[in-house]
PDB file of C-alpha atoms in Angstrom:
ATOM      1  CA  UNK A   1       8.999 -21.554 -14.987  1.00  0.00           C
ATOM      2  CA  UNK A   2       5.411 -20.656 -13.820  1.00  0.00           C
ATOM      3  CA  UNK A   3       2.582 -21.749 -16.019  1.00  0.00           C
ATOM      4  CA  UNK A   4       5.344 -22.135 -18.848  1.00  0.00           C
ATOM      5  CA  UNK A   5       6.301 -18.560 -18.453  1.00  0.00           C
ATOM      6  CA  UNK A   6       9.895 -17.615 -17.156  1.00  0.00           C
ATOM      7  CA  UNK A   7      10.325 -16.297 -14.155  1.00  0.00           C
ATOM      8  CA  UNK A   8      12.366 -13.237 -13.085  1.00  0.00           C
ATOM      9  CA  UNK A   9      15.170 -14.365 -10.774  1.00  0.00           C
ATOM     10  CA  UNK A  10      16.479 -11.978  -8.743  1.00  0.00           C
ATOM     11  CA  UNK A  11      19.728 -11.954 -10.408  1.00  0.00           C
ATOM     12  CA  UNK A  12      18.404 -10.864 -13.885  1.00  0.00           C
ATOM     13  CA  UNK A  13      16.228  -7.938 -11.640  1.00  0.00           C
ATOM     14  CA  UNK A  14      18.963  -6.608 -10.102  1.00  0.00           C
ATOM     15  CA  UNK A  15      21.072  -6.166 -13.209  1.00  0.00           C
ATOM     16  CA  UNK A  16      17.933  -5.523 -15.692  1.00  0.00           C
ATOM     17  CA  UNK A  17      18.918  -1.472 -15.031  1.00  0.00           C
ATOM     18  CA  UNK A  18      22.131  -1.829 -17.456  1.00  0.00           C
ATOM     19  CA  UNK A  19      19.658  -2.252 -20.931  1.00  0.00           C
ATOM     20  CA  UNK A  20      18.245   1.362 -20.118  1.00  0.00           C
ATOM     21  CA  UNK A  21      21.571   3.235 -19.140  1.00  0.00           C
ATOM     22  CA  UNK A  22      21.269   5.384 -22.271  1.00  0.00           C
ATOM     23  CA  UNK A  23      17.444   5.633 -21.484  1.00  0.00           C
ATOM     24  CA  UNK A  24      17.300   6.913 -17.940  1.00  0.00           C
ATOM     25  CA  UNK A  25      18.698   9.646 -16.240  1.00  0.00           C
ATOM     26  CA  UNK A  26      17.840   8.658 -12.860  1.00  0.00           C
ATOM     27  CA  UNK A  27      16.969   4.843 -12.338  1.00  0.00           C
ATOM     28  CA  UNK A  28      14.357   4.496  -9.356  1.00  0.00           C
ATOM     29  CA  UNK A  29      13.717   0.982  -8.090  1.00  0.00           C
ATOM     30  CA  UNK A  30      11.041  -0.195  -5.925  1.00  0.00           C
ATOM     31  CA  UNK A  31      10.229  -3.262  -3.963  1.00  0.00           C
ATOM     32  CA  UNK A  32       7.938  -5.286  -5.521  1.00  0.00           C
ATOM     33  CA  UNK A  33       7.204  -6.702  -9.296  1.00  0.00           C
ATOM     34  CA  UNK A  34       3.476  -6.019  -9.464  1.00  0.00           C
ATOM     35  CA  UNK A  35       3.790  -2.556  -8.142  1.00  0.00           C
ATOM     36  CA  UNK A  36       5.982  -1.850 -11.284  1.00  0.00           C
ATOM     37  CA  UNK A  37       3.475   0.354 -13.670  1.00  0.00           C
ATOM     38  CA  UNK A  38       1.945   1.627 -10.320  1.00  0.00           C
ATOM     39  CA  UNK A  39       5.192   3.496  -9.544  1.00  0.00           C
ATOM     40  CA  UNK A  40       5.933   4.285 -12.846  1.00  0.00           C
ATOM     41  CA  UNK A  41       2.604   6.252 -13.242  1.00  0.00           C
ATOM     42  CA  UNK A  42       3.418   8.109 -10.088  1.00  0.00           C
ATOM     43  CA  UNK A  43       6.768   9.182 -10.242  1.00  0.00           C
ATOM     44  CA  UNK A  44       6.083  10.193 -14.276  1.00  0.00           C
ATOM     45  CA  UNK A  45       3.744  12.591 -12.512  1.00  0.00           C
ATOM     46  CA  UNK A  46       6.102  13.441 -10.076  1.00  0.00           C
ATOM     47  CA  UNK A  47       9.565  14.185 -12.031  1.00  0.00           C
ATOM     48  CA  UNK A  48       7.988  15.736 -15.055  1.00  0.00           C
ATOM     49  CA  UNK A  49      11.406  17.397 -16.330  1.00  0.00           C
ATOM     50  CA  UNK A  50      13.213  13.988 -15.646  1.00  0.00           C
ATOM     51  CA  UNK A  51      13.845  11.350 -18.155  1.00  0.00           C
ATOM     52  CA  UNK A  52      13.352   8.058 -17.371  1.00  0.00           C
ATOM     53  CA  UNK A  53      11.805   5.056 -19.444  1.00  0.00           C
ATOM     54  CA  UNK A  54      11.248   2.007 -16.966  1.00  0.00           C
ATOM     55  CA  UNK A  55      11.705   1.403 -13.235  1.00  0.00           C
ATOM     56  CA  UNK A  56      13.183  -1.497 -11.449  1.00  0.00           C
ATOM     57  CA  UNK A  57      11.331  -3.593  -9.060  1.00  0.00           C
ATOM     58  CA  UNK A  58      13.695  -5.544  -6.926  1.00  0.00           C
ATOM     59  CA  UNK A  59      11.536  -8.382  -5.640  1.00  0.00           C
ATOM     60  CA  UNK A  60      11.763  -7.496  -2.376  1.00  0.00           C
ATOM     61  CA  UNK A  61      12.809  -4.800   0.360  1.00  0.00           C
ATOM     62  CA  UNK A  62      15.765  -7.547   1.428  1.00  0.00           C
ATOM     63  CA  UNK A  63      16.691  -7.376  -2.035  1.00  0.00           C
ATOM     64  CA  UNK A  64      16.253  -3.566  -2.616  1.00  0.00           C
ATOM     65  CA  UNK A  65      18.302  -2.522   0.620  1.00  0.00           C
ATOM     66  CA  UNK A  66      20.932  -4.879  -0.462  1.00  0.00           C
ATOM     67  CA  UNK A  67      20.932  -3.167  -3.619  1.00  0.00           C
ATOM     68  CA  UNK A  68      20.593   0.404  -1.809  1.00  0.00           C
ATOM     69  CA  UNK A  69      23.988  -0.630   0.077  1.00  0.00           C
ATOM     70  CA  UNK A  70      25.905  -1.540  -3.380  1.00  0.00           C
ATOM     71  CA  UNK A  71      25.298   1.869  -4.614  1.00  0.00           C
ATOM     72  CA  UNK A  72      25.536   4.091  -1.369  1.00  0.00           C
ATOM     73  CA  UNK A  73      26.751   7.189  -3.009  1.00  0.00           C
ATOM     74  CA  UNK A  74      25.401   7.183  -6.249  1.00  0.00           C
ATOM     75  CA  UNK A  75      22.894   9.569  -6.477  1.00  0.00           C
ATOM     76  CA  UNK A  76      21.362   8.840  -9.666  1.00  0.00           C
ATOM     77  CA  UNK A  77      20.275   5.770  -8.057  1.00  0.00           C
ATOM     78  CA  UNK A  78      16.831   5.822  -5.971  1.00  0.00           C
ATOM     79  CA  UNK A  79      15.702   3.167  -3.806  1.00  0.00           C
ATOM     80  CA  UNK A  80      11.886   3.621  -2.782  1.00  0.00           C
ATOM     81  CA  UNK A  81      10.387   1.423  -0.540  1.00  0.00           C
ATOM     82  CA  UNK A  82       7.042   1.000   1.654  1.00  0.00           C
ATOM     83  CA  UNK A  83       7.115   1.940   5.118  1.00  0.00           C
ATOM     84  CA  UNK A  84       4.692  -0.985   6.019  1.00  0.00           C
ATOM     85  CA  UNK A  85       5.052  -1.315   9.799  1.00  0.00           C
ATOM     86  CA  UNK A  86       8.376  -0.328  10.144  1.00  0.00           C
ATOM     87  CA  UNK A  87       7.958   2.915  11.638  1.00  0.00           C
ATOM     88  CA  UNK A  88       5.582   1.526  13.953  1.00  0.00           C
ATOM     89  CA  UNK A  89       7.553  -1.484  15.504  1.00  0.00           C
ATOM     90  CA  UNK A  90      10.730   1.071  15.274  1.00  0.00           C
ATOM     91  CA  UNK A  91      12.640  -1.595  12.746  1.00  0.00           C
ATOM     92  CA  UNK A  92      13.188   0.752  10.152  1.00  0.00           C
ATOM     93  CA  UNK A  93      16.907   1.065   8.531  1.00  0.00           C
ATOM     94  CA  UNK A  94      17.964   4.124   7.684  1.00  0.00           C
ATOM     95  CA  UNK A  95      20.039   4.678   4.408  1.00  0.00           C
ATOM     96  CA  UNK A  96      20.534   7.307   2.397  1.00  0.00           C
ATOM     97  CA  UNK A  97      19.756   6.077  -1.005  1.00  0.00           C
ATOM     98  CA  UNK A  98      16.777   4.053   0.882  1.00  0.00           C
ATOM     99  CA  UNK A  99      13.557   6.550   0.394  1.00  0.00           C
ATOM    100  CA  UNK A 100      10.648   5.383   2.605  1.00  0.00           C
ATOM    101  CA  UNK A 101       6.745   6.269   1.717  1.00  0.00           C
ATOM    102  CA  UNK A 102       4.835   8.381   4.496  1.00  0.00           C
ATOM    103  CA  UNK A 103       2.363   5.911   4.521  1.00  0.00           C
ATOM    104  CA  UNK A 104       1.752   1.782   4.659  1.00  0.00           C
ATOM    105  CA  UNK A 105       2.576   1.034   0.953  1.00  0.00           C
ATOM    106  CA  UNK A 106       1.690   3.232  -2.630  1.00  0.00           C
ATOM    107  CA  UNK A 107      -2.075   1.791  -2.073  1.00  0.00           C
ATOM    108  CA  UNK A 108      -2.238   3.941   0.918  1.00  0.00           C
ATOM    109  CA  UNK A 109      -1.448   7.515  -1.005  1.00  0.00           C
ATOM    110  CA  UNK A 110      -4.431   6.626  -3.658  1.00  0.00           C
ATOM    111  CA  UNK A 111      -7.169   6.479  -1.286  1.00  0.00           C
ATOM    112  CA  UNK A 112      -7.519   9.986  -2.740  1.00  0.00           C
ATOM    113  CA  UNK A 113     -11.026  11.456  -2.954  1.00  0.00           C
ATOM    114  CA  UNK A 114     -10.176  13.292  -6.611  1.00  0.00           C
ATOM    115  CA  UNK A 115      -8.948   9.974  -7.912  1.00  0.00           C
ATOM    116  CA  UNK A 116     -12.012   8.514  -6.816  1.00  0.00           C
ATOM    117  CA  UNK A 117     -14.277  10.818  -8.125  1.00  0.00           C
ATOM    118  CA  UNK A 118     -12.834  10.830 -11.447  1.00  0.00           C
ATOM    119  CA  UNK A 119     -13.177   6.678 -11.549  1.00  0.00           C
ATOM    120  CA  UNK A 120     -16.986   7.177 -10.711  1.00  0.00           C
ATOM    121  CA  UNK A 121     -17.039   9.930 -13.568  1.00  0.00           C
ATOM    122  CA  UNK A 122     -15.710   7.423 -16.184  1.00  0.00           C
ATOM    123  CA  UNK A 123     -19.164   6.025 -15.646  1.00  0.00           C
ATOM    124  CA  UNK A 124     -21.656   8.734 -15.412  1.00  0.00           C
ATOM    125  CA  UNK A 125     -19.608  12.182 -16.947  1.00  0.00           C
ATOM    126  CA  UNK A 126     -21.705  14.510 -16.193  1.00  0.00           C
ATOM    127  CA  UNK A 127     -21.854  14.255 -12.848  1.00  0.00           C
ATOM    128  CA  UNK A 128     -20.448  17.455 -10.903  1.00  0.00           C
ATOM    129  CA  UNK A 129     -18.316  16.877  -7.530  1.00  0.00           C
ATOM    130  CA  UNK A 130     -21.131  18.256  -5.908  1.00  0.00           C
ATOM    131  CA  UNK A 131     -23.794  15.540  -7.079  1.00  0.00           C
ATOM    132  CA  UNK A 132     -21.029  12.769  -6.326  1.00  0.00           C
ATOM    133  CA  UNK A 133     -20.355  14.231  -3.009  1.00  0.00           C
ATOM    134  CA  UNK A 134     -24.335  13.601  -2.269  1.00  0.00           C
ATOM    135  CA  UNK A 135     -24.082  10.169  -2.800  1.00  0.00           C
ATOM    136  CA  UNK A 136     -20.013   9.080  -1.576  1.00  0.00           C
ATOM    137  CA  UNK A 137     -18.610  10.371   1.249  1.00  0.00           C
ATOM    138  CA  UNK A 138     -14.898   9.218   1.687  1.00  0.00           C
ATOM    139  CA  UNK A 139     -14.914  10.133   5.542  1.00  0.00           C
ATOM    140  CA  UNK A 140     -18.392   8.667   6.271  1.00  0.00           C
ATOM    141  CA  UNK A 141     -16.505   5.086   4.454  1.00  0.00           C
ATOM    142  CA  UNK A 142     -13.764   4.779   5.927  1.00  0.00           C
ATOM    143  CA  UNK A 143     -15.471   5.810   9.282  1.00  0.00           C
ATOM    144  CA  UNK A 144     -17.672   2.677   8.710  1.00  0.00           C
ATOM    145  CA  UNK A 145     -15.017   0.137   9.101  1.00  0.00           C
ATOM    146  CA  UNK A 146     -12.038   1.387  11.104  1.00  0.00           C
ATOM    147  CA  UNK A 147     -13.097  -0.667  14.150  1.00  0.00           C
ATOM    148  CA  UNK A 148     -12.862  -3.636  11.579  1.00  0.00           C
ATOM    149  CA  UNK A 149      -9.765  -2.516  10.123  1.00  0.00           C
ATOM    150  CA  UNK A 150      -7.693  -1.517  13.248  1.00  0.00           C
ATOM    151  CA  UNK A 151      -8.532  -4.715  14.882  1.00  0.00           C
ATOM    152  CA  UNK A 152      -7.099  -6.655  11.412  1.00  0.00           C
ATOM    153  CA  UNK A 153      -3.946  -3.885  11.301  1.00  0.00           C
ATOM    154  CA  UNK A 154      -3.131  -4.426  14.900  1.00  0.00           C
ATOM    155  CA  UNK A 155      -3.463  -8.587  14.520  1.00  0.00           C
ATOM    156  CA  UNK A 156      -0.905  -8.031  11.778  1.00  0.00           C
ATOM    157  CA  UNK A 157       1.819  -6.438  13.761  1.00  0.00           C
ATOM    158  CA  UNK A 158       1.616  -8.751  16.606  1.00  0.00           C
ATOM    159  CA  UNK A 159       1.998 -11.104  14.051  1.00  0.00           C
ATOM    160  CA  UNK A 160       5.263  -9.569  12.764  1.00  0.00           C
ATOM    161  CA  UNK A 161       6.567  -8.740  16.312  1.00  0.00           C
ATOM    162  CA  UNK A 162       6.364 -11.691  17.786  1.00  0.00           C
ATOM    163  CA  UNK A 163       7.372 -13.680  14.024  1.00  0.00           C
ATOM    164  CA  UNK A 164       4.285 -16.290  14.399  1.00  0.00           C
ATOM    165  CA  UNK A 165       4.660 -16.624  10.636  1.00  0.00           C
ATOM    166  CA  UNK A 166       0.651 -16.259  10.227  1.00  0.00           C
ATOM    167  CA  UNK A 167      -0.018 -14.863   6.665  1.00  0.00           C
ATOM    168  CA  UNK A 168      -2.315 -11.830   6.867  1.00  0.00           C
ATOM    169  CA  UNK A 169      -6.008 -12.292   6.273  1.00  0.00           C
ATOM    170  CA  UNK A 170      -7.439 -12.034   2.919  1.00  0.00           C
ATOM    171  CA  UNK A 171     -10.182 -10.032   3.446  1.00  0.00           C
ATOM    172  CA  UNK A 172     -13.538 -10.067   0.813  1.00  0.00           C
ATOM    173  CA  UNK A 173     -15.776  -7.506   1.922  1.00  0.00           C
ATOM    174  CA  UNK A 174     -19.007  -8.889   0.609  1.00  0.00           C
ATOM    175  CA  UNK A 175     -18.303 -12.249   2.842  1.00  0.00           C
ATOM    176  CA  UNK A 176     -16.519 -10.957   5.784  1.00  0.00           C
ATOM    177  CA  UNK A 177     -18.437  -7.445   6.635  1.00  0.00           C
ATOM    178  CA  UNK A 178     -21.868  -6.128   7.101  1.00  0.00           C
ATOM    179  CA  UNK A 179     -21.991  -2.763   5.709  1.00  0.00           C
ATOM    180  CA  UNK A 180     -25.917  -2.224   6.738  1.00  0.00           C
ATOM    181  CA  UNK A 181     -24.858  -0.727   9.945  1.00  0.00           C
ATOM    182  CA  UNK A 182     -22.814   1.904  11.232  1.00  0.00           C
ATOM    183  CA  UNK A 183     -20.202   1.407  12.211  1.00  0.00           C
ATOM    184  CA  UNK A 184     -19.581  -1.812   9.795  1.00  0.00           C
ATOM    185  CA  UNK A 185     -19.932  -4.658  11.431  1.00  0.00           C
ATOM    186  CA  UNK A 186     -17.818  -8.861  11.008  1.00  0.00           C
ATOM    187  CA  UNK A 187     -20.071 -11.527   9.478  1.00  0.00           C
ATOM    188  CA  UNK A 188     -19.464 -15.197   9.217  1.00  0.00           C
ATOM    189  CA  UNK A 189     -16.597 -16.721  11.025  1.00  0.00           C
ATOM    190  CA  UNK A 190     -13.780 -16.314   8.721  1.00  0.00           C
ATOM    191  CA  UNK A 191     -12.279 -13.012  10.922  1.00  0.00           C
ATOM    192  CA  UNK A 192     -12.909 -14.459  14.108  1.00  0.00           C
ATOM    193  CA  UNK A 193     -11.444 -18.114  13.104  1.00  0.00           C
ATOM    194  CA  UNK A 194      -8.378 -15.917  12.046  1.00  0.00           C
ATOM    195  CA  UNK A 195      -8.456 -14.178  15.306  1.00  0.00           C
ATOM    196  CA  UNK A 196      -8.359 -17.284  17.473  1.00  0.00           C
ATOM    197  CA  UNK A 197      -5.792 -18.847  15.162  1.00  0.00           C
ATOM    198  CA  UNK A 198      -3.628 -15.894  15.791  1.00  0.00           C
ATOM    199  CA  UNK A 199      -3.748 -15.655  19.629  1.00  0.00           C
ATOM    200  CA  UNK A 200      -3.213 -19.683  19.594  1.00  0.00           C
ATOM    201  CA  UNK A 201       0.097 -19.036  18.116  1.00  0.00           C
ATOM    202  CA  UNK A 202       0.843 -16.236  20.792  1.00  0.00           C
ATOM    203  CA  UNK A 203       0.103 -18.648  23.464  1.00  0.00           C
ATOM    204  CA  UNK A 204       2.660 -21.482  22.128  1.00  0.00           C
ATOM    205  CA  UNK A 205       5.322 -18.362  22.876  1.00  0.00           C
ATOM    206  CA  UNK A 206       3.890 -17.654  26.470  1.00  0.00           C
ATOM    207  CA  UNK A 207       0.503 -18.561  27.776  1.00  0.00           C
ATOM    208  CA  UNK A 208       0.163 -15.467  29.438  1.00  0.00           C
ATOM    209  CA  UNK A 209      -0.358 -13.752  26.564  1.00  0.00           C
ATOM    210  CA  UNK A 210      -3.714 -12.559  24.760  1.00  0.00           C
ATOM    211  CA  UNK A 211      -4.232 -11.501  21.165  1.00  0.00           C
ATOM    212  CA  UNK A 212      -6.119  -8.368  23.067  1.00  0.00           C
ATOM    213  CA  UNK A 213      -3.597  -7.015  25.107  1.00  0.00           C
ATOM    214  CA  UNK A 214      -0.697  -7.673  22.337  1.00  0.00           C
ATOM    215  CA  UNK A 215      -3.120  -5.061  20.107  1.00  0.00           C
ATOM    216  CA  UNK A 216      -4.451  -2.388  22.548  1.00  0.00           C
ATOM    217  CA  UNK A 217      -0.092  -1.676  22.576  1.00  0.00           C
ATOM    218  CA  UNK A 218      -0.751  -0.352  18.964  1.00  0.00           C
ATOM    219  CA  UNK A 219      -4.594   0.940  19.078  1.00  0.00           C
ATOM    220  CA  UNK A 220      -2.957   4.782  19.622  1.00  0.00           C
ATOM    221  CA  UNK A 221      -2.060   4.499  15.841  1.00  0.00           C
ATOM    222  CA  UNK A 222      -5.290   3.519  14.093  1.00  0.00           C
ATOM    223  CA  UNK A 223      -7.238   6.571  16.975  1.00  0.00           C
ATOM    224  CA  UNK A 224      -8.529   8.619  13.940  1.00  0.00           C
ATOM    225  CA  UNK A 225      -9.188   8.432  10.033  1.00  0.00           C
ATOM    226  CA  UNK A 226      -5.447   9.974   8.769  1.00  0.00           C
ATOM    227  CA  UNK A 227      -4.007   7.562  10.621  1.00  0.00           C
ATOM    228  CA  UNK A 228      -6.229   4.529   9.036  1.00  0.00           C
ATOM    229  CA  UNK A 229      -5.307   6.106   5.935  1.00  0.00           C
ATOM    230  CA  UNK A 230      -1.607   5.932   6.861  1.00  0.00           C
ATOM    231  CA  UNK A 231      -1.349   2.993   8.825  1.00  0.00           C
ATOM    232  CA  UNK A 232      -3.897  -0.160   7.442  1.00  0.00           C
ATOM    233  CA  UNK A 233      -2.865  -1.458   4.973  1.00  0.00           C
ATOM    234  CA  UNK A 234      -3.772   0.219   1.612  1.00  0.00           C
ATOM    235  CA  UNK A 235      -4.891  -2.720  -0.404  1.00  0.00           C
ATOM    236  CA  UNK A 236      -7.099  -3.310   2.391  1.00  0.00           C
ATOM    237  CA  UNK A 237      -8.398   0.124   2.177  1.00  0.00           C
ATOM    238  CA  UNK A 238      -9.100  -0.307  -1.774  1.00  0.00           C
ATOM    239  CA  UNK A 239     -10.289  -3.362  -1.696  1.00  0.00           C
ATOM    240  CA  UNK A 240     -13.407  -1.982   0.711  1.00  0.00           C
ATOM    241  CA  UNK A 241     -13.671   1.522  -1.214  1.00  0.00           C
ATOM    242  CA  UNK A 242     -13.968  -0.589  -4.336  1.00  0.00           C
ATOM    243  CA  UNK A 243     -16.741  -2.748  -3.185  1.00  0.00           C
ATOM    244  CA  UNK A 244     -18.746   0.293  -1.558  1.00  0.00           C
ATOM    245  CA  UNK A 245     -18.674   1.833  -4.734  1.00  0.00           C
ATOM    246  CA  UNK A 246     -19.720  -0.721  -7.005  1.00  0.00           C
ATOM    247  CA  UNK A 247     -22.263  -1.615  -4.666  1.00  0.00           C
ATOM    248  CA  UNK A 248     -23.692   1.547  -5.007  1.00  0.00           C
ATOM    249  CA  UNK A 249     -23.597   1.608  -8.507  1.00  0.00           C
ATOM    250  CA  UNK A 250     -21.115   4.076  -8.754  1.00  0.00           C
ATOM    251  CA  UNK A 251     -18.701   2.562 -10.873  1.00  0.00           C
ATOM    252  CA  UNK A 252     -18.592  -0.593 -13.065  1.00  0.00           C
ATOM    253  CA  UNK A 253     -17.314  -3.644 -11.630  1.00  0.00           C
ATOM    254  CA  UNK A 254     -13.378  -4.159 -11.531  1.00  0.00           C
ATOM    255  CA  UNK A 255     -10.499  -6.111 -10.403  1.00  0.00           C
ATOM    256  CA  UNK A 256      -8.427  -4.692  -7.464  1.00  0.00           C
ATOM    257  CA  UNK A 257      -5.737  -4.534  -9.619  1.00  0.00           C
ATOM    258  CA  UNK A 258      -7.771  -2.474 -12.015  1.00  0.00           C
ATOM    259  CA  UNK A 259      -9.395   0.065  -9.841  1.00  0.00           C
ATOM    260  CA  UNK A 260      -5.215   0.811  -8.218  1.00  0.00           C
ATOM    261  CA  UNK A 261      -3.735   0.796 -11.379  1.00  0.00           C
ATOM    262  CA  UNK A 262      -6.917   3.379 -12.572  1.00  0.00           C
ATOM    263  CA  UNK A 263      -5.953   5.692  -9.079  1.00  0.00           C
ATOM    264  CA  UNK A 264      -2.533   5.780  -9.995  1.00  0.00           C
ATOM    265  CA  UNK A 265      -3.278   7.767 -12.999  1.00  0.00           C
ATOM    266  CA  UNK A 266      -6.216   9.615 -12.153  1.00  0.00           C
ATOM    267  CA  UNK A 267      -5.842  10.465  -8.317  1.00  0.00           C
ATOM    268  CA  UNK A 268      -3.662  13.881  -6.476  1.00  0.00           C
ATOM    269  CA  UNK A 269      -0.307  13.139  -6.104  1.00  0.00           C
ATOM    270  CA  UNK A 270      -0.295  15.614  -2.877  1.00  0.00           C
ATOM    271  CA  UNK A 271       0.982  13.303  -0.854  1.00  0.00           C
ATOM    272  CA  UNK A 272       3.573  12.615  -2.162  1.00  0.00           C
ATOM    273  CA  UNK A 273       5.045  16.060  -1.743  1.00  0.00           C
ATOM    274  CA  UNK A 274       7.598  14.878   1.038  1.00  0.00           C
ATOM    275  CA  UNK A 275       9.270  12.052  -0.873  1.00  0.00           C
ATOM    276  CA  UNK A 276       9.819  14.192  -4.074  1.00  0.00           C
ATOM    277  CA  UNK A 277      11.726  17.123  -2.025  1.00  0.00           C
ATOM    278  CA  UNK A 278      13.508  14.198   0.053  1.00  0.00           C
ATOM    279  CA  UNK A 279      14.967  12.757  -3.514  1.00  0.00           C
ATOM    280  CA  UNK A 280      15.150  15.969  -5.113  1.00  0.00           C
ATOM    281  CA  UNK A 281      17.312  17.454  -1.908  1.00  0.00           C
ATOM    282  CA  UNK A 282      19.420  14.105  -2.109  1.00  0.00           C
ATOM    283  CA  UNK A 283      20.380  14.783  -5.475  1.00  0.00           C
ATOM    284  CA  UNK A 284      21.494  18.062  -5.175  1.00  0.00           C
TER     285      UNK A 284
END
């Protein structure tokens, strides 16, 4: 129980799909529970002509591949999960029920500069793309803080590679970065305190090392804005793009949650393209 609510064990996720047999043709599972109605609003978009009422999150990637491996065969069973930095540390798993996003996570594919637009429209309609483009630039944004965010992204994955069991950083824009200059500079001591508390941990594992040198080994994959956009991760990426916006009075004030769930609807789902033709050439 949490808060006097039941939880979902992992045992009632994994055999929840059986209630909505007669309701889906294709039953698509993803990793995690609050990424649930994200997905669903996605791949709606995506499989127009297919019928399904409800997808499956699996509370977990351990749990979804384990899953994945139960039903290797059956192809109206799709496993979707987040790249995160898989592809990057070269741990990915390949199996062929197992679909893998292009980018970090489903975050990543709405930083989406029609979904954005229409989420600053909701709050002043008449505005054209050309008068938004005059005063947000998604480019000029995200230029701002990629130093910030490829030193955080490359912290992270020494943190996974070498398992010092540091959770990631919980970055609040407002507190942590100065936004008056170009590019976006760290204020207070919360990042740096992180910083040091990371490269501590290295040390324990070999004093030679420094947090430094562990991330100029992955700077070549945060060297220009697509690959921010593919690599940081996305809630990360939000988060910031939420906080420049409302800051500028572009859109009314929101939860995270909120502003994704409001992208998943509104935004292009372009990029995308690559998974749909991946399932859809599976399930020939």
């Amino acid at each position: 129980m949490d808060i006097g609510f039941p939880e979902l064990t992992d045992s009632f996720l994994e055999g929840q799909d059986i209630f909505y047999t007669q309701f889906n043709e294709v039953s698509f599972y993803v990793e995690d529970t609050d990424q649930e109605h994200l997905y669903f609003n996605i791949l709606k978009r995506m499989f127009e002509n297919v019928k399904f009422d409800k997808i499956f999150p699996l509370n977990g990637k351990d749990n979804l591949k384990n899953h994945a491996r139960d039903n290797i065969g059956n192809k109206d069973k799709i496993y979707i999960a987040d790249i995160d930095f898989e592809d990057i540390l070269e741990t990915k798993e390949e199996l062929r029920n197992v679909f893998y996003l292009n980018n970090y996570s489903i975050e990543n594919h709405l930083v989406d500069q029609k979904g954005l637009f229409e989420i600053i429209r909701e709050k002043s309609p008449k505005l054209k793309n050309s008068d938004i483009s005059n005063l947000f630039d998604l480019n000029t944004s995200l230029r701002q803080c990629k130093v910030i965010l490829s030193e955080l992204a490359c912290t992270f994955i020494v943190i996974q590679k070498h398992s010092l069991g540091k959770e990631y950083f919980g970055l609040n824009p407002p507190r942590d970065i100065d936004f008056r200059y170009n590019p976006a500079t760290v204020k207070n001591n919360f990042v740096s305190t992180y910083l040091s508390e990371t490269e501590q941990l290295l040390k324990l594992q070999d004093g030679r090392f420094t947090l430094k040198s562990k991330q100029n080994t992955f700077k070549k994959h945060f060297n220009s804005l697509s690959k921010i956009v593919k690599n940081v991760p996305g809630k990360y990426l939000l988060n910031i793009l939420k906080y420049q916006l409302e800051k500028a009075g572009l859109i009314v004030q929101l939860s995270l949650e909120t502003f994704t769930y409001k992208l998943s609807k509104e935004g292009s789902i372009d990029s995308f393209e690559l998974l749909k033709n991946e399932i859809i050439e599976y399930r020939k």
